[in-house]
Amino acid sequence: MTLKKIQILATSDIHGYIMPTTFRNTNNEALGLAKIATIIQEKRLEGPTILIDNGDFIQGSPLTYYHQKFQTQEPNPLIQVANALQYDAMIFGNHEFNYGLPALQSVISQSKFPWLGANILTNNGQHFTKPYIIKEIEGVRIAILGVTTHFVTKWEKPDHISGLRFEDAFSSASYWAKWIRSNEQIDVLILCYHGGFERSLETGDLLEKEDGENQGYRICTEIEEVDIIISGHQHREISTTFMGKSIVQPNTKGICLASIELKIMMDSQKKIHSITHTPSLIYVTEDIKPNTSVCAIISPTFDKTEAWLDETIGIIQGNMLIENTFLARIQEHPYIEFINHIQMEASGSSISCTALFHDECGGLKQEVTIRDIVTNYIYANTLKVLRLSGLDILLALEQSATYFTVEAGELKVTKSFLYPKAQPYNYDMWEGIEYILDISKPIGERVTKLTINGEPIKMDEKFDVVMSSYRATGAGNFDFLKNRPVVKEIQIDITELIADYILKHPSIHATCNKNWQVTF
């Protein structure tokens, strides 16, 4: 008997973070694909290796924004890096579609590896790309099957996915897992799922609404044909075994690399007697050196991005810095009012809502650069104006109020907004109305004041409200918004709207009318 070893390495949710920086302060943080590449290079010396990316690769950082804004005619630097690292396959993440199909088709054509999408079809019923591939290594046949959360259709602008159909990820995974087992004579089946887990793998308890966005638990418990699950989307760190399956999820931005080691016992006739698999996560540290080849590829775009980010475009009179994000969510902050005012001016609406997207200190310093804008407004959103009733506004405020809870006499963030994935972006703050959220009240009864220009808002009255394209889809448990009439769409990235506003008004006064408050 001979022992063979094969390692499966996986990245997920890289979001365009190649160099070891979040583009905020330091350029040597414990993250980034350039450092991951160093680990990959070392791991490959150990033996046969398969390298997979699980989606959300090409969008999400200032570098990807810069390339899409200024260098679309040039080869995509992220794909150049992926080609150099010799990925065996990539899966579509929901953010792969943010720049539209022509940009994505260009990315696919530049890739020297297949993109897998078993549940993504064209309108004529053909697969957009391959559903799966087979890799034969050391006499072991390994199938790699890719599926993407079908919630892409809820989040993405329709023209970005025109001509595509997204089938249920679980149903597609189940069908293809059975088909592959029946037709391909494989030894190992890897399911790469750009999605996460709706239930705890330890207890089976629900972690979030069971609406189909994340179906990982159901996949584990109901699809017996799968041996290994590479997951993503939720930005969690998972390395475990469940229902006989090895399961990994390597967080985001290249914080860690997922690894599954296969051990195969094979006789002299190359007949396989047993296969075991062990999952692990390999963490990036500050002392790991970035891969020089990757740095050489990405540096031209990275250097231009860095220079562009540091261009001063305006001055803030007053204080628009956020030193405490929790406080900024319970009492209005000048930065939030500023973003809402920009949305109102761009759209012509008198009511606006926006969110604070992360929990790091932010806001705008006195001399505003592009870096300040893109590191605060981190998503590629545009604007939509919806026609809402007074009742819709009330329901939206009540949903936002679920962000908070009271524990032992203290106001805190509700656990479901922290785990399994932090969701600070699903709490909105409004301008153009006056309201109070009283968190001591039961859920659904927390809006104790709701007026416009000092007068109570009537539930059947209609209002035009501007919000992000993301929120307008109903995402974040605002389902009632998704079918409301769209009065207007502003097809310009909000970060660009913010930059354009500051360029037009290079001296801005920080103001705060305190039109809302959170009490308990």
XYZ file of C-alpha atoms in Angstrom:
520
model
C 0.000 0.000 0.000
C 1.167 3.497 -0.877
C 0.105 6.753 0.764
C -0.517 9.604 -1.663
C -1.122 13.188 -0.567
C -2.891 15.937 -2.503
C -3.659 19.375 -1.126
C -6.576 21.587 -2.108
C -5.870 25.284 -1.504
C -8.655 27.849 -1.683
C -9.078 31.601 -1.523
C -12.435 33.362 -1.321
C -13.762 36.910 -1.155
C -10.399 38.476 -2.030
C -12.327 41.566 -3.221
C -9.361 42.984 -5.114
C -7.020 43.125 -2.100
C -3.686 42.029 -3.550
C -1.096 44.133 -1.737
C -1.004 43.916 2.091
C -3.031 47.045 2.739
C -6.608 48.169 3.284
C -5.584 51.472 1.631
C -6.231 53.302 4.901
C -2.945 53.594 6.780
C -0.181 51.020 6.653
C 1.145 49.082 3.669
C 2.139 46.003 5.667
C -0.992 44.458 7.086
C -1.717 40.771 7.634
C -3.791 40.349 4.504
C -3.699 40.350 0.721
C -3.218 37.865 -2.090
C 0.455 38.829 -2.523
C 1.174 37.354 0.915
C -1.169 34.437 0.311
C 0.865 33.777 -2.859
C 3.986 33.296 -0.760
C 2.176 30.648 1.278
C 0.874 28.980 -1.894
C 4.394 28.869 -3.319
C 5.682 27.159 -0.164
C 2.758 24.715 0.000
C 3.285 23.648 -3.610
C 6.741 22.427 -2.681
C 5.087 19.874 -0.390
C 3.323 17.997 -3.180
C 0.542 17.962 -5.791
C -1.754 20.944 -5.360
C -5.068 22.228 -6.683
C -5.712 25.978 -6.305
C -9.264 27.346 -6.397
C -10.839 30.765 -5.862
C -14.390 30.775 -4.529
C -15.619 34.126 -5.842
C -15.801 37.878 -5.213
C -12.335 38.248 -6.695
C -12.486 41.214 -9.100
C -14.424 43.865 -7.137
C -14.303 45.571 -3.767
C -11.090 47.564 -3.259
C -9.938 51.037 -4.297
C -7.597 49.312 -6.745
C -10.456 47.536 -8.522
C -12.409 50.814 -8.525
C -9.453 52.635 -10.086
C -8.955 49.992 -12.762
C -12.647 49.981 -13.655
C -12.799 53.782 -13.741
C -9.570 54.591 -15.583
C -8.024 51.450 -17.087
C -10.806 49.317 -18.509
C -9.062 49.059 -21.885
C -5.985 47.522 -20.255
C -5.687 43.879 -19.122
C -7.262 43.259 -15.738
C -4.354 43.203 -13.247
C -6.174 40.853 -10.878
C -6.593 38.261 -13.619
C -2.943 38.714 -14.563
C -2.090 37.843 -10.951
C -4.472 34.863 -10.945
C -2.953 33.592 -14.187
C 0.544 33.885 -12.729
C -0.549 31.929 -9.645
C -1.941 29.218 -11.939
C -5.376 28.913 -10.426
C -7.118 25.734 -11.530
C -10.616 27.236 -11.363
C -12.613 30.225 -10.173
C -16.218 30.460 -9.054
C -18.468 33.449 -9.669
C -19.215 35.513 -6.585
C -22.182 37.874 -6.524
C -19.809 40.859 -6.857
C -18.323 39.509 -10.096
C -21.382 40.996 -11.824
C -21.047 44.536 -10.384
C -19.352 45.952 -13.474
C -21.758 44.366 -15.972
C -21.477 41.472 -18.401
C -19.119 43.066 -20.980
C -16.531 43.640 -18.220
C -17.061 40.131 -16.863
C -16.823 38.559 -20.323
C -13.525 40.377 -20.792
C -12.288 38.985 -17.468
C -13.310 35.454 -18.458
C -11.577 35.752 -21.840
C -8.347 36.907 -20.151
C -8.387 33.991 -17.677
C -6.150 31.004 -18.315
C -8.398 28.906 -16.084
C -12.100 28.027 -16.223
C -14.836 29.924 -14.396
C -17.432 27.514 -12.981
C -21.131 28.279 -12.637
C -23.433 25.271 -12.566
C -26.502 27.350 -11.702
C -25.871 30.257 -14.097
C -27.592 29.818 -17.456
C -28.272 31.996 -20.465
C -31.859 32.704 -21.464
C -31.698 29.991 -24.112
C -30.933 27.394 -21.441
C -27.215 27.050 -22.145
C -24.673 27.243 -19.345
C -22.910 30.594 -19.101
C -19.674 28.715 -18.351
C -18.757 25.140 -17.415
C -20.617 23.660 -14.436
C -17.601 21.610 -13.316
C -14.174 20.286 -14.247
C -12.307 17.055 -13.530
C -8.681 17.061 -12.385
C -6.761 13.787 -12.340
C -3.749 13.835 -10.040
C -1.703 10.843 -8.858
C -4.362 8.558 -10.307
C -7.100 10.277 -8.282
C -10.049 11.796 -10.169
C -11.263 14.974 -8.465
C -14.383 16.840 -9.557
C -14.671 20.566 -8.875
C -18.272 21.837 -9.053
C -19.121 25.541 -8.757
C -22.376 27.243 -7.718
C -23.191 30.832 -6.740
C -25.860 32.167 -4.405
C -28.853 32.864 -6.625
C -29.522 36.066 -4.671
C -27.447 37.829 -7.339
C -30.791 38.650 -8.973
C -31.949 40.435 -5.812
C -28.869 42.626 -5.533
C -27.626 43.296 -9.042
C -28.868 45.908 -11.482
C -30.948 44.097 -14.134
C -28.885 45.382 -17.070
C -25.736 43.910 -15.478
C -27.148 40.383 -15.688
C -29.373 40.761 -18.722
C -29.583 37.477 -20.585
C -28.646 35.344 -17.584
C -30.758 33.118 -15.368
C -29.678 32.110 -11.854
C -31.141 28.821 -10.697
C -31.459 27.818 -7.051
C -27.948 27.061 -5.795
C -28.988 24.063 -3.678
C -31.051 22.467 -6.453
C -28.245 22.918 -8.974
C -25.619 21.579 -6.583
C -27.778 18.551 -5.808
C -28.478 17.799 -9.468
C -24.897 18.133 -10.635
C -23.400 16.280 -7.666
C -25.602 13.287 -8.495
C -24.900 13.592 -12.234
C -21.137 13.733 -11.727
C -21.158 10.735 -9.370
C -23.181 8.732 -11.890
C -21.242 9.683 -15.016
C -17.652 10.677 -14.252
C -16.183 7.818 -12.177
C -14.663 10.259 -9.711
C -12.984 9.630 -6.376
C -13.517 13.033 -4.716
C -16.185 15.697 -5.254
C -15.431 19.279 -4.211
C -18.353 21.691 -4.120
C -17.249 25.312 -4.393
C -20.203 27.342 -3.186
C -20.161 31.118 -3.154
C -22.561 31.185 -0.271
C -22.505 30.453 3.425
C -24.416 28.753 6.211
C -27.946 29.505 7.311
C -27.602 27.307 10.411
C -24.901 26.623 12.964
C -22.772 23.628 12.017
C -22.406 22.895 15.747
C -26.019 23.095 16.925
C -28.220 23.302 13.844
C -29.772 26.513 15.187
C -30.835 29.119 12.655
C -28.251 31.876 12.189
C -30.299 33.997 9.816
C -33.535 34.060 7.865
C -33.881 30.833 5.857
C -34.593 32.623 2.590
C -32.132 30.892 0.242
C -29.268 33.378 0.281
C -27.093 30.931 2.212
C -27.847 27.213 1.881
C -24.631 25.632 3.147
C -26.198 23.732 6.032
C -28.835 22.214 3.786
C -26.144 21.292 1.262
C -24.173 19.534 4.017
C -27.113 17.574 5.341
C -28.899 16.683 2.094
C -26.263 16.228 -0.636
C -24.461 13.019 0.283
C -22.384 12.933 -2.902
C -20.211 15.898 -1.833
C -16.945 15.268 0.062
C -15.550 18.789 0.479
C -17.287 22.168 0.637
C -15.406 25.378 -0.048
C -17.706 28.187 1.077
C -17.585 31.980 1.168
C -19.745 35.108 0.937
C -20.260 35.454 4.699
C -16.613 36.422 5.375
C -16.279 33.874 8.172
C -13.365 31.689 9.222
C -14.488 28.078 9.099
C -12.412 24.917 9.202
C -14.381 21.894 10.351
C -15.858 18.531 9.484
C -19.611 17.958 9.426
C -21.690 15.076 8.071
C -18.454 13.467 6.890
C -17.552 16.526 4.829
C -14.542 18.819 5.174
C -15.732 22.431 5.208
C -13.676 25.610 4.892
C -14.299 29.336 4.543
C -11.253 31.672 4.509
C -12.809 35.032 5.479
C -12.045 37.987 3.160
C -9.236 40.150 1.721
C -6.669 37.333 1.891
C -6.657 37.135 5.684
C -6.110 33.403 5.446
C -5.809 30.529 2.999
C -8.032 27.462 3.216
C -6.410 24.065 2.879
C -7.777 20.536 2.658
C -5.241 17.711 2.723
C -6.265 14.511 0.969
C -4.618 11.253 2.021
C -5.142 8.388 -0.386
C -4.196 4.783 0.333
C -3.493 3.034 -2.966
C -2.262 -0.485 -3.734
C 0.343 -1.504 -6.307
C -2.366 -1.815 -8.943
C -3.319 1.838 -8.249
C -6.625 0.806 -6.780
C -7.799 3.257 -4.131
C -8.589 1.668 -0.763
C -9.313 4.756 1.299
C -9.421 8.544 1.103
C -9.419 10.881 4.079
C -9.474 14.662 4.078
C -8.516 17.185 6.735
C -9.421 20.912 6.624
C -7.364 23.791 8.003
C -6.826 27.536 7.687
C -3.368 29.045 7.190
C -3.225 32.621 8.467
C -1.357 35.520 6.923
C 0.962 37.363 9.307
C 2.766 40.682 9.059
C 6.163 38.995 8.788
C 5.243 37.062 5.620
C 6.849 38.712 2.608
C 4.615 39.472 -0.382
C 5.340 37.366 -3.458
C 7.704 39.362 -5.713
C 6.137 38.159 -8.973
C 2.663 39.181 -7.819
C 3.986 42.565 -6.670
C 5.631 43.139 -10.041
C 2.357 42.457 -11.852
C 0.129 44.566 -9.615
C 2.520 47.455 -8.822
C 1.847 49.631 -11.893
C -1.887 49.758 -11.121
C -1.323 49.824 -7.360
C 1.074 52.796 -7.557
C -1.333 54.758 -9.742
C -4.168 53.922 -7.358
C -2.160 55.127 -4.358
C -1.293 58.439 -6.045
C -4.905 58.967 -7.113
C -6.199 58.232 -3.627
C -4.073 60.977 -2.076
C -5.225 63.820 -4.278
C -6.867 66.545 -2.125
C -10.179 67.598 -3.618
C -11.812 69.681 -0.868
C -11.765 71.149 2.632
C -14.167 70.454 5.509
C -15.025 73.376 7.751
C -15.851 71.796 11.116
C -15.640 68.161 12.210
C -16.776 65.282 10.003
C -14.561 62.592 11.557
C -16.224 59.538 13.125
C -14.390 58.431 16.261
C -17.118 56.134 17.602
C -19.275 54.290 15.063
C -21.744 53.091 17.694
C -22.459 56.655 18.800
C -22.777 57.741 15.164
C -25.630 55.260 14.823
C -27.606 56.450 17.845
C -27.228 60.203 17.392
C -26.899 61.810 14.007
C -23.376 62.562 12.808
C -22.398 65.307 10.301
C -20.875 62.711 7.944
C -24.164 60.789 7.692
C -26.081 64.007 7.112
C -23.546 64.958 4.417
C -23.990 61.687 2.496
C -27.765 61.964 2.708
C -27.629 65.539 1.423
C -25.507 64.459 -1.550
C -28.017 61.728 -2.357
C -30.866 64.220 -2.111
C -29.142 66.725 -4.388
C -28.185 64.091 -6.963
C -31.717 62.710 -7.097
C -33.888 65.733 -6.447
C -35.586 63.898 -3.579
C -36.378 65.494 -0.242
C -36.019 62.273 1.778
C -32.920 60.038 1.878
C -31.478 57.139 3.830
C -27.964 55.754 4.031
C -25.850 53.491 6.208
C -22.443 53.509 7.865
C -20.836 50.491 6.226
C -18.165 49.393 8.673
C -17.181 49.673 12.316
C -13.794 51.290 11.840
C -13.219 54.950 12.633
C -13.868 57.001 9.549
C -15.666 60.036 8.263
C -13.885 62.862 6.464
C -10.835 64.699 7.749
C -10.296 68.407 7.082
C -8.429 67.909 3.805
C -10.524 65.426 1.849
C -8.898 63.001 -0.566
C -10.326 60.324 -2.816
C -8.888 57.833 -0.307
C -11.199 59.234 2.367
C -14.213 58.740 0.124
C -13.571 55.194 -1.076
C -12.487 53.933 2.341
C -15.725 55.232 3.877
C -18.122 54.361 1.061
C -16.760 50.909 0.296
C -19.463 49.472 -1.986
C -20.153 49.935 -5.686
C -23.693 51.259 -5.207
C -25.698 53.607 -7.380
C -28.892 55.425 -6.374
C -32.566 54.683 -6.833
C -35.566 56.797 -5.939
C -38.535 54.707 -4.758
C -42.088 55.909 -4.263
C -42.963 54.814 -0.744
C -45.996 55.141 1.476
C -45.814 56.472 4.987
C -46.319 52.873 6.112
C -43.280 51.757 4.063
C -41.148 54.382 5.795
C -42.441 53.241 9.196
C -41.658 49.588 8.355
C -38.158 50.539 7.160
C -37.460 52.395 10.386
C -38.785 49.489 12.444
C -36.503 47.111 10.558
C -33.502 49.369 11.208
C -34.501 49.523 14.875
C -33.946 45.756 15.151
C -30.208 46.561 14.859
C -30.276 47.426 18.566
C -31.186 45.571 21.718
C -31.025 46.324 25.447
C -28.995 43.979 27.639
C -28.521 44.535 31.366
C -29.630 48.119 30.988
C -27.177 48.834 28.150
C -27.877 49.578 24.514
C -26.056 47.066 22.306
C -25.992 45.746 18.752
C -28.274 42.747 18.215
C -26.230 39.551 17.837
C -27.824 38.648 14.485
C -26.223 41.812 13.043
C -22.807 40.650 14.271
C -22.892 36.905 13.557
C -22.549 34.885 11.361
C -21.606 37.993 9.378
C -21.292 41.588 10.558
C -24.024 43.668 8.912
C -23.508 47.313 9.903
C -24.626 48.239 6.379
C -28.166 47.003 7.123
C -28.948 49.802 9.555
C -30.130 52.990 7.840
C -30.246 56.589 9.008
C -32.689 59.024 7.416
C -32.764 62.673 6.434
C -35.819 64.751 5.455
C -38.027 63.322 8.206
C -37.974 63.453 11.993
C -38.105 60.271 14.045
C -37.282 58.624 17.364
C -36.453 54.929 17.847
C -37.124 53.723 21.408
C -35.297 50.396 21.812
C -36.957 49.737 25.181
C -40.164 49.048 23.226
C -40.979 45.672 21.622
C -39.748 45.018 18.088
C -42.260 46.483 15.668
C -43.304 49.215 18.102
C -40.066 51.163 18.416
C -40.844 54.160 16.206
C -42.343 56.556 18.752
C -42.128 59.664 16.588
C -42.439 59.970 12.801
C -43.029 63.401 11.288
C -42.154 65.455 8.234
C -41.736 69.212 8.649
C -43.162 68.774 12.148
C -46.384 67.105 10.976
C -47.217 63.427 11.553
C -46.642 61.275 8.488
C -49.838 59.691 7.170
C -49.555 55.978 6.474
C -51.198 56.208 3.035
C -49.313 59.329 1.944
C -46.717 58.896 -0.844
C -43.105 60.067 -0.691
C -40.149 59.840 -3.063
C -37.151 58.455 -1.162
C -33.587 58.122 -2.461
C -31.471 55.184 -1.290
C -28.665 52.903 -2.470
C -29.347 50.463 -5.276
C -28.565 47.701 -2.770
C -31.279 48.758 -0.321
C -33.775 49.369 -3.135
C -33.663 45.637 -3.958
C -35.044 44.920 -0.492
C -31.738 43.422 0.624
C -31.078 43.358 4.362
C -34.591 42.175 5.320
C -36.290 45.174 3.731
C -38.260 42.849 1.441
C -41.249 45.201 1.170
C -39.092 47.700 -0.764
C -38.290 45.450 -3.715
C -41.599 45.886 -5.543
C -42.082 49.582 -4.909
C -42.231 51.872 -7.972
C -38.848 53.156 -9.145
C -39.245 56.862 -9.869
C -35.666 57.506 -10.938
C -32.287 55.788 -11.186
C -28.968 57.620 -11.015
C -26.547 55.302 -12.811
C -23.389 56.818 -11.340
C -21.385 55.163 -8.579
C -22.111 56.915 -5.259
C -18.397 57.355 -4.562
C -18.190 59.271 -7.836
C -21.194 61.394 -6.834
C -19.490 62.213 -3.518
C -16.224 63.105 -5.273
C -18.041 65.223 -7.863
C -19.973 67.062 -5.139
C -16.801 67.926 -3.239
C -15.066 69.069 -6.429
C -18.000 71.407 -7.095
C -18.093 72.585 -3.456
C -14.414 72.532 -2.381
C -15.227 74.181 0.963
C -17.900 72.287 2.902
C -19.382 73.154 6.286
C -20.106 70.212 8.588
C -23.722 70.454 9.737
C -26.016 68.270 11.798
C -29.702 69.061 12.291
C -30.268 66.092 14.643
C -33.547 65.150 12.992
C -33.516 61.707 14.619
C -32.369 59.923 17.765
C -32.209 56.481 19.327
C -33.301 56.103 22.952
C -33.738 53.146 25.319
